[in-house]
Structure formats: structure tokens, C-alpha cells
Amino acid sequence: MGPVRLEAITWDRLGDLLAERLLDLKPADGGSWPRIAFDGAPASRPGDLAERVAEVLRPHGRPSLVVAAEGFLRPASLRLEHGHEDVEAYYNGWFDTGALWREVFGPLDPGGDGRVLPDLWDPVTDRATRSPYVSLPPGGFLLLHGPFLLRHWFPLDLTVHLSLTPGALRRRTPEADQWTLPAFERYAAETDPAGTADVLVRADDPRRPAWNG
């Protein structure tokens, strides 16, 4: 397979085109809520793109709920059990995927009630957020963003991966978080998100993205 052809685009235009694509998207399981992942390292800012798409969907009368995977971190006692810079723990143990299945994806299964918990844990206070459940009407979109999303077999109807070259990832990752870089190398090698996502966005230059259309 040859290299993927990417076209330059603006972030605003990218948000418009992705929203247009979502308007015709039907859940693969026959349910009522399309589920979309915006996958990428924090340095690629996948949440910004998810928010852009949500803004574009709103005037079309299609509600959406933006959920950050970082809102489902495990307590510090579990995340940091082996130290503050343990790559294996970051890759396999920081995110409470069980809670994401239970509180986010489960209510959006066919026959679900659409009541989603938007976040569970505040990493700053290391306490439960106590956020109220949000009712997502039938036809509404789940826009989940965060790292490593394509390795958990989540029931996703469209996947968007924001890709950074190793050099760009290193430059755009704060010094305090440089220790996480091997986890993203492992993710690329084991999961190949750039090759498996439905939509690939190259975000090396934060002002000039490119995508595979």
C-alpha cells in the first residue's frame, strides 16, 4: 500500500466537512446515536476538532455531546502506583475504559436510555467530578476525544485520527510530558491508527492541517 495522499485544509473547513459527513451517518448497530472518536495525542488537540464539529452540527438541529477520555482517568493511587512517569501504566492503566463502556457507550446501545455521564474523575483534585448525567436525544452524536482510543474495540461509527510525526509530537509535547512519548510510539506500532482510522488528519503544523478527504 502506497503513502496516503493528504490535502491541505483549514481547521474551519475541516470541521464543516466532517459535520456534513456525520449528518448522513447511521449507527452500525442499528441504534439511535452515532459514535465518533477523535483520536490523538494531547499535543494534537483532538478536543478542539471535536468542539468545532459540535458547533457546526448545532445549527442543523443535531445535538452532540463532546466527551473527553481524560475525564475518565483512574484515581492517582492507581495511575501512579509505579511512579509518576511509568510508561506502561500510562499506556495501559491511566484511563478507566470500563467506566467509558459503562457510563458512555452502554447508554447509547440499541435500546439504551441515552443518559451519558460526561466525566467521572477530576485529575487536579483527584476526586469524583459528581457531574450530572446528560440526556442525549435520539439522533444526537457522541464526540469522544482523547489518546489511544482505537485500541479498545469501542463501538465507533466513525474514527478520526489526528496524526503527528515523531518530530512534531516531540516539539509540541511539554517538557514535563516528554516521558509519555514511548507510549505513542507503541500505539503507532501496535494499532496503526493512521492506517486504520476512517479519516486521517495530519496536524504537524497547528495552523495548516492536511487530511485524506
PDB file of C-alpha atoms in Angstrom:
ATOM      1  CA  MET A   1       0.000   0.000   0.000  1.00  0.00           C
ATOM      2  CA  GLY A   2       1.424   3.380  -1.019  1.00  0.00           C
ATOM      3  CA  PRO A   3       1.559   6.555   1.039  1.00  0.00           C
ATOM      4  CA  VAL A   4      -1.724   8.246   1.839  1.00  0.00           C
ATOM      5  CA  ARG A   5      -2.387  11.394  -0.189  1.00  0.00           C
ATOM      6  CA  LEU A   6      -3.212  14.341   2.033  1.00  0.00           C
ATOM      7  CA  GLU A   7      -4.768  17.649   1.033  1.00  0.00           C
ATOM      8  CA  ALA A   8      -4.182  20.950   2.799  1.00  0.00           C
ATOM      9  CA  ILE A   9      -7.256  22.359   4.519  1.00  0.00           C
ATOM     10  CA  THR A  10      -8.192  24.871   7.206  1.00  0.00           C
ATOM     11  CA  TRP A  11      -9.495  23.767  10.580  1.00  0.00           C
ATOM     12  CA  ASP A  12     -12.791  25.572   9.971  1.00  0.00           C
ATOM     13  CA  ARG A  13     -13.298  23.867   6.622  1.00  0.00           C
ATOM     14  CA  LEU A  14     -12.333  20.516   8.115  1.00  0.00           C
ATOM     15  CA  GLY A  15     -14.951  20.946  10.828  1.00  0.00           C
ATOM     16  CA  ASP A  16     -17.564  21.809   8.188  1.00  0.00           C
ATOM     17  CA  LEU A  17     -16.802  18.767   6.032  1.00  0.00           C
ATOM     18  CA  LEU A  18     -16.703  16.345   8.928  1.00  0.00           C
ATOM     19  CA  ALA A  19     -20.045  17.662  10.212  1.00  0.00           C
ATOM     20  CA  GLU A  20     -21.558  17.244   6.742  1.00  0.00           C
ATOM     21  CA  ARG A  21     -20.350  13.661   6.689  1.00  0.00           C
ATOM     22  CA  LEU A  22     -21.886  12.978  10.088  1.00  0.00           C
ATOM     23  CA  LEU A  23     -25.318  14.213   9.053  1.00  0.00           C
ATOM     24  CA  ASP A  24     -25.785  11.089   6.922  1.00  0.00           C
ATOM     25  CA  LEU A  25     -24.047   8.685   9.306  1.00  0.00           C
ATOM     26  CA  LYS A  26     -26.116   5.797  10.635  1.00  0.00           C
ATOM     27  CA  PRO A  27     -25.032   3.726  13.652  1.00  0.00           C
ATOM     28  CA  ALA A  28     -23.679   0.366  12.533  1.00  0.00           C
ATOM     29  CA  ASP A  29     -25.548  -1.459  15.313  1.00  0.00           C
ATOM     30  CA  GLY A  30     -28.929  -0.039  14.331  1.00  0.00           C
ATOM     31  CA  GLY A  31     -29.077   2.172  17.408  1.00  0.00           C
ATOM     32  CA  SER A  32     -30.075   5.816  17.656  1.00  0.00           C
ATOM     33  CA  TRP A  33     -26.767   7.522  18.469  1.00  0.00           C
ATOM     34  CA  PRO A  34     -23.790   7.722  16.087  1.00  0.00           C
ATOM     35  CA  ARG A  35     -20.497   7.484  17.994  1.00  0.00           C
ATOM     36  CA  ILE A  36     -17.414   9.265  16.685  1.00  0.00           C
ATOM     37  CA  ALA A  37     -13.853   9.186  18.009  1.00  0.00           C
ATOM     38  CA  PHE A  38     -11.337  12.000  17.639  1.00  0.00           C
ATOM     39  CA  ASP A  39      -8.168  10.111  18.443  1.00  0.00           C
ATOM     40  CA  GLY A  40      -4.799  11.727  19.051  1.00  0.00           C
ATOM     41  CA  ALA A  41      -2.077  12.625  21.468  1.00  0.00           C
ATOM     42  CA  PRO A  42      -2.803  15.652  23.669  1.00  0.00           C
ATOM     43  CA  ALA A  43      -0.322  17.651  21.573  1.00  0.00           C
ATOM     44  CA  SER A  44      -2.557  17.226  18.508  1.00  0.00           C
ATOM     45  CA  ARG A  45      -5.525  18.765  20.397  1.00  0.00           C
ATOM     46  CA  PRO A  46      -8.250  16.357  19.251  1.00  0.00           C
ATOM     47  CA  GLY A  47     -10.735  18.030  21.576  1.00  0.00           C
ATOM     48  CA  ASP A  48     -10.510  21.269  19.605  1.00  0.00           C
ATOM     49  CA  LEU A  49     -11.645  19.497  16.440  1.00  0.00           C
ATOM     50  CA  ALA A  50     -14.435  17.698  18.284  1.00  0.00           C
ATOM     51  CA  GLU A  51     -15.704  21.052  19.587  1.00  0.00           C
ATOM     52  CA  ARG A  52     -15.547  22.569  16.087  1.00  0.00           C
ATOM     53  CA  VAL A  53     -17.659  19.757  14.696  1.00  0.00           C
ATOM     54  CA  ALA A  54     -20.175  20.135  17.536  1.00  0.00           C
ATOM     55  CA  GLU A  55     -20.526  23.832  16.754  1.00  0.00           C
ATOM     56  CA  VAL A  56     -21.227  23.119  13.096  1.00  0.00           C
ATOM     57  CA  LEU A  57     -23.794  20.430  13.912  1.00  0.00           C
ATOM     58  CA  ARG A  58     -25.783  22.689  16.225  1.00  0.00           C
ATOM     59  CA  PRO A  59     -27.466  24.870  13.537  1.00  0.00           C
ATOM     60  CA  HIS A  60     -28.515  21.685  11.735  1.00  0.00           C
ATOM     61  CA  GLY A  61     -30.630  20.729  14.724  1.00  0.00           C
ATOM     62  CA  ARG A  62     -28.426  17.735  15.519  1.00  0.00           C
ATOM     63  CA  PRO A  63     -27.351  17.758  19.163  1.00  0.00           C
ATOM     64  CA  SER A  64     -23.994  16.337  20.162  1.00  0.00           C
ATOM     65  CA  LEU A  65     -22.135  15.581  23.361  1.00  0.00           C
ATOM     66  CA  VAL A  66     -18.381  16.138  23.486  1.00  0.00           C
ATOM     67  CA  VAL A  67     -16.717  13.771  25.958  1.00  0.00           C
ATOM     68  CA  ALA A  68     -13.023  13.795  26.859  1.00  0.00           C
ATOM     69  CA  ALA A  69     -11.379  10.489  27.674  1.00  0.00           C
ATOM     70  CA  GLU A  70      -9.260  12.466  30.155  1.00  0.00           C
ATOM     71  CA  GLY A  71     -12.439  12.872  32.211  1.00  0.00           C
ATOM     72  CA  PHE A  72     -12.305   9.130  32.857  1.00  0.00           C
ATOM     73  CA  LEU A  73      -8.882   8.810  34.412  1.00  0.00           C
ATOM     74  CA  ARG A  74      -8.328   6.366  37.248  1.00  0.00           C
ATOM     75  CA  PRO A  75      -7.566   7.737  40.740  1.00  0.00           C
ATOM     76  CA  ALA A  76      -3.965   8.801  41.316  1.00  0.00           C
ATOM     77  CA  SER A  77      -3.433   5.901  43.703  1.00  0.00           C
ATOM     78  CA  LEU A  78      -3.903   3.564  40.722  1.00  0.00           C
ATOM     79  CA  ARG A  79      -2.438   5.685  37.916  1.00  0.00           C
ATOM     80  CA  LEU A  80       0.736   6.493  39.803  1.00  0.00           C
ATOM     81  CA  GLU A  81       1.203   3.257  41.707  1.00  0.00           C
ATOM     82  CA  HIS A  82       4.513   2.640  39.940  1.00  0.00           C
ATOM     83  CA  GLY A  83       5.641   6.267  39.843  1.00  0.00           C
ATOM     84  CA  HIS A  84       4.716   9.476  38.076  1.00  0.00           C
ATOM     85  CA  GLU A  85       6.480   8.589  34.816  1.00  0.00           C
ATOM     86  CA  ASP A  86       5.686   4.932  34.238  1.00  0.00           C
ATOM     87  CA  VAL A  87       5.071   4.490  30.510  1.00  0.00           C
ATOM     88  CA  GLU A  88       3.428   1.075  30.855  1.00  0.00           C
ATOM     89  CA  ALA A  89       0.928   2.448  33.374  1.00  0.00           C
ATOM     90  CA  TYR A  90       0.175   5.445  31.144  1.00  0.00           C
ATOM     91  CA  TYR A  91      -0.478   3.204  28.164  1.00  0.00           C
ATOM     92  CA  ASN A  92      -2.495   0.510  29.916  1.00  0.00           C
ATOM     93  CA  GLY A  93      -3.720   1.830  33.228  1.00  0.00           C
ATOM     94  CA  TRP A  94      -4.405   5.565  33.300  1.00  0.00           C
ATOM     95  CA  PHE A  95      -7.787   5.568  31.569  1.00  0.00           C
ATOM     96  CA  ASP A  96     -10.831   3.885  33.088  1.00  0.00           C
ATOM     97  CA  THR A  97     -12.055   2.171  29.939  1.00  0.00           C
ATOM     98  CA  GLY A  98     -14.524   0.120  31.971  1.00  0.00           C
ATOM     99  CA  ALA A  99     -16.235   3.327  33.082  1.00  0.00           C
ATOM    100  CA  LEU A 100     -16.296   4.590  29.500  1.00  0.00           C
ATOM    101  CA  TRP A 101     -18.023   1.382  28.404  1.00  0.00           C
ATOM    102  CA  ARG A 102     -20.479   1.554  31.305  1.00  0.00           C
ATOM    103  CA  GLU A 103     -21.254   5.272  31.511  1.00  0.00           C
ATOM    104  CA  VAL A 104     -20.791   6.463  27.923  1.00  0.00           C
ATOM    105  CA  PHE A 105     -21.185   3.651  25.422  1.00  0.00           C
ATOM    106  CA  GLY A 106     -23.646   1.449  27.320  1.00  0.00           C
ATOM    107  CA  PRO A 107     -26.449   4.052  27.467  1.00  0.00           C
ATOM    108  CA  LEU A 108     -26.080   4.545  23.696  1.00  0.00           C
ATOM    109  CA  ASP A 109     -26.511   0.886  22.822  1.00  0.00           C
ATOM    110  CA  PRO A 110     -29.693  -0.071  20.948  1.00  0.00           C
ATOM    111  CA  GLY A 111     -32.483   0.167  23.495  1.00  0.00           C
ATOM    112  CA  GLY A 112     -30.398   2.391  25.778  1.00  0.00           C
ATOM    113  CA  ASP A 113     -31.805   5.445  27.507  1.00  0.00           C
ATOM    114  CA  GLY A 114     -29.224   7.947  26.167  1.00  0.00           C
ATOM    115  CA  ARG A 115     -28.256   9.165  29.666  1.00  0.00           C
ATOM    116  CA  VAL A 116     -24.493   9.638  29.479  1.00  0.00           C
ATOM    117  CA  LEU A 117     -22.079  10.627  32.233  1.00  0.00           C
ATOM    118  CA  PRO A 118     -19.867  13.301  30.608  1.00  0.00           C
ATOM    119  CA  ASP A 119     -16.974  12.838  33.042  1.00  0.00           C
ATOM    120  CA  LEU A 120     -16.126  10.865  36.145  1.00  0.00           C
ATOM    121  CA  TRP A 121     -12.823  11.937  37.681  1.00  0.00           C
ATOM    122  CA  ASP A 122     -11.023  15.261  38.113  1.00  0.00           C
ATOM    123  CA  PRO A 123      -7.255  14.634  37.920  1.00  0.00           C
ATOM    124  CA  VAL A 124      -6.486  18.006  39.531  1.00  0.00           C
ATOM    125  CA  THR A 125      -8.459  17.408  42.729  1.00  0.00           C
ATOM    126  CA  ASP A 126      -8.212  13.598  42.409  1.00  0.00           C
ATOM    127  CA  ARG A 127     -11.876  13.366  43.267  1.00  0.00           C
ATOM    128  CA  ALA A 128     -15.057  12.310  41.508  1.00  0.00           C
ATOM    129  CA  THR A 129     -16.471  15.189  39.462  1.00  0.00           C
ATOM    130  CA  ARG A 130     -20.069  14.464  40.503  1.00  0.00           C
ATOM    131  CA  SER A 131     -21.237  15.787  37.138  1.00  0.00           C
ATOM    132  CA  PRO A 132     -24.911  15.145  36.380  1.00  0.00           C
ATOM    133  CA  TYR A 133     -25.932  12.749  33.653  1.00  0.00           C
ATOM    134  CA  VAL A 134     -26.724  14.294  30.271  1.00  0.00           C
ATOM    135  CA  SER A 135     -29.611  13.006  28.151  1.00  0.00           C
ATOM    136  CA  LEU A 136     -28.577  12.784  24.512  1.00  0.00           C
ATOM    137  CA  PRO A 137     -31.697  12.730  22.301  1.00  0.00           C
ATOM    138  CA  PRO A 138     -32.030  10.021  19.645  1.00  0.00           C
ATOM    139  CA  GLY A 139     -30.087  11.123  16.591  1.00  0.00           C
ATOM    140  CA  GLY A 140     -27.581  13.003  18.722  1.00  0.00           C
ATOM    141  CA  PHE A 141     -23.865  12.388  18.313  1.00  0.00           C
ATOM    142  CA  LEU A 142     -21.277  11.224  20.799  1.00  0.00           C
ATOM    143  CA  LEU A 143     -17.985  13.003  20.026  1.00  0.00           C
ATOM    144  CA  LEU A 144     -15.330  11.278  22.134  1.00  0.00           C
ATOM    145  CA  HIS A 145     -11.772  12.622  22.074  1.00  0.00           C
ATOM    146  CA  GLY A 146      -8.502  11.535  23.610  1.00  0.00           C
ATOM    147  CA  PRO A 147      -5.443   9.315  23.149  1.00  0.00           C
ATOM    148  CA  PHE A 148      -5.286   5.572  22.398  1.00  0.00           C
ATOM    149  CA  LEU A 149      -8.998   5.363  21.540  1.00  0.00           C
ATOM    150  CA  LEU A 150      -8.622   2.921  18.652  1.00  0.00           C
ATOM    151  CA  ARG A 151      -7.144   0.086  20.705  1.00  0.00           C
ATOM    152  CA  HIS A 152     -10.140  -0.674  22.946  1.00  0.00           C
ATOM    153  CA  TRP A 153     -12.713  -2.025  20.470  1.00  0.00           C
ATOM    154  CA  PHE A 154     -15.143   0.738  21.339  1.00  0.00           C
ATOM    155  CA  PRO A 155     -18.321   0.594  19.169  1.00  0.00           C
ATOM    156  CA  LEU A 156     -17.442   3.542  16.939  1.00  0.00           C
ATOM    157  CA  ASP A 157     -19.225   4.538  13.750  1.00  0.00           C
ATOM    158  CA  LEU A 158     -16.533   6.924  12.505  1.00  0.00           C
ATOM    159  CA  THR A 159     -12.936   7.342  13.605  1.00  0.00           C
ATOM    160  CA  VAL A 160     -10.789  10.428  13.078  1.00  0.00           C
ATOM    161  CA  HIS A 161      -7.088  10.227  13.907  1.00  0.00           C
ATOM    162  CA  LEU A 162      -5.014  13.379  14.355  1.00  0.00           C
ATOM    163  CA  SER A 163      -1.500  12.359  13.435  1.00  0.00           C
ATOM    164  CA  LEU A 164       1.824  13.940  14.355  1.00  0.00           C
ATOM    165  CA  THR A 165       5.205  12.891  13.044  1.00  0.00           C
ATOM    166  CA  PRO A 166       7.594  11.830  15.823  1.00  0.00           C
ATOM    167  CA  GLY A 167       9.463  15.122  15.498  1.00  0.00           C
ATOM    168  CA  ALA A 168       6.299  17.224  15.690  1.00  0.00           C
ATOM    169  CA  LEU A 169       4.992  15.193  18.614  1.00  0.00           C
ATOM    170  CA  ARG A 170       8.242  15.762  20.456  1.00  0.00           C
ATOM    171  CA  ARG A 171       8.279  19.509  19.734  1.00  0.00           C
ATOM    172  CA  ARG A 172       4.657  20.059  20.699  1.00  0.00           C
ATOM    173  CA  THR A 173       4.661  17.960  23.866  1.00  0.00           C
ATOM    174  CA  PRO A 174       5.538  19.952  27.008  1.00  0.00           C
ATOM    175  CA  GLU A 175       8.834  19.064  28.655  1.00  0.00           C
ATOM    176  CA  ALA A 176       7.043  17.699  31.703  1.00  0.00           C
ATOM    177  CA  ASP A 177       5.198  15.186  29.499  1.00  0.00           C
ATOM    178  CA  GLN A 178       8.073  14.051  27.282  1.00  0.00           C
ATOM    179  CA  TRP A 179       8.205  10.780  29.211  1.00  0.00           C
ATOM    180  CA  THR A 180       4.877   9.765  27.588  1.00  0.00           C
ATOM    181  CA  LEU A 181       6.329   9.703  24.051  1.00  0.00           C
ATOM    182  CA  PRO A 182       7.277   5.994  24.061  1.00  0.00           C
ATOM    183  CA  ALA A 183       3.606   5.170  24.705  1.00  0.00           C
ATOM    184  CA  PHE A 184       2.612   6.884  21.464  1.00  0.00           C
ATOM    185  CA  GLU A 185       5.383   5.079  19.590  1.00  0.00           C
ATOM    186  CA  ARG A 186       3.986   1.800  20.903  1.00  0.00           C
ATOM    187  CA  TYR A 187       0.434   2.816  19.965  1.00  0.00           C
ATOM    188  CA  ALA A 188       1.511   3.589  16.401  1.00  0.00           C
ATOM    189  CA  ALA A 189       3.331   0.263  16.096  1.00  0.00           C
ATOM    190  CA  GLU A 190       0.621  -1.912  17.650  1.00  0.00           C
ATOM    191  CA  THR A 191      -2.574  -0.232  16.455  1.00  0.00           C
ATOM    192  CA  ASP A 192      -1.548   1.771  13.363  1.00  0.00           C
ATOM    193  CA  PRO A 193      -4.183   4.470  13.952  1.00  0.00           C
ATOM    194  CA  ALA A 194      -3.037   6.429  10.887  1.00  0.00           C
ATOM    195  CA  GLY A 195      -3.724   3.407   8.707  1.00  0.00           C
ATOM    196  CA  THR A 196      -6.932   2.192  10.325  1.00  0.00           C
ATOM    197  CA  ALA A 197      -8.879   5.393  11.060  1.00  0.00           C
ATOM    198  CA  ASP A 198     -11.647   6.374   8.668  1.00  0.00           C
ATOM    199  CA  VAL A 199     -10.319   9.939   8.497  1.00  0.00           C
ATOM    200  CA  LEU A 200      -6.660  10.890   8.850  1.00  0.00           C
ATOM    201  CA  VAL A 201      -5.666  14.439   9.771  1.00  0.00           C
ATOM    202  CA  ARG A 202      -2.006  15.445   9.776  1.00  0.00           C
ATOM    203  CA  ALA A 203      -1.636  18.102  12.458  1.00  0.00           C
ATOM    204  CA  ASP A 204       2.121  18.764  12.445  1.00  0.00           C
ATOM    205  CA  ASP A 205       1.573  22.456  11.741  1.00  0.00           C
ATOM    206  CA  PRO A 206      -1.167  23.683  14.094  1.00  0.00           C
ATOM    207  CA  ARG A 207      -2.083  26.404  11.567  1.00  0.00           C
ATOM    208  CA  ARG A 208      -2.158  24.263   8.418  1.00  0.00           C
ATOM    209  CA  PRO A 209      -3.629  20.776   8.788  1.00  0.00           C
ATOM    210  CA  ALA A 210      -3.954  18.282   5.955  1.00  0.00           C
ATOM    211  CA  TRP A 211      -6.322  15.363   5.585  1.00  0.00           C
ATOM    212  CA  ASN A 212      -7.138  12.381   3.404  1.00  0.00           C
ATOM    213  CA  GLY A 213     -10.575  13.682   2.392  1.00  0.00           C
TER     214      GLY A 213
END
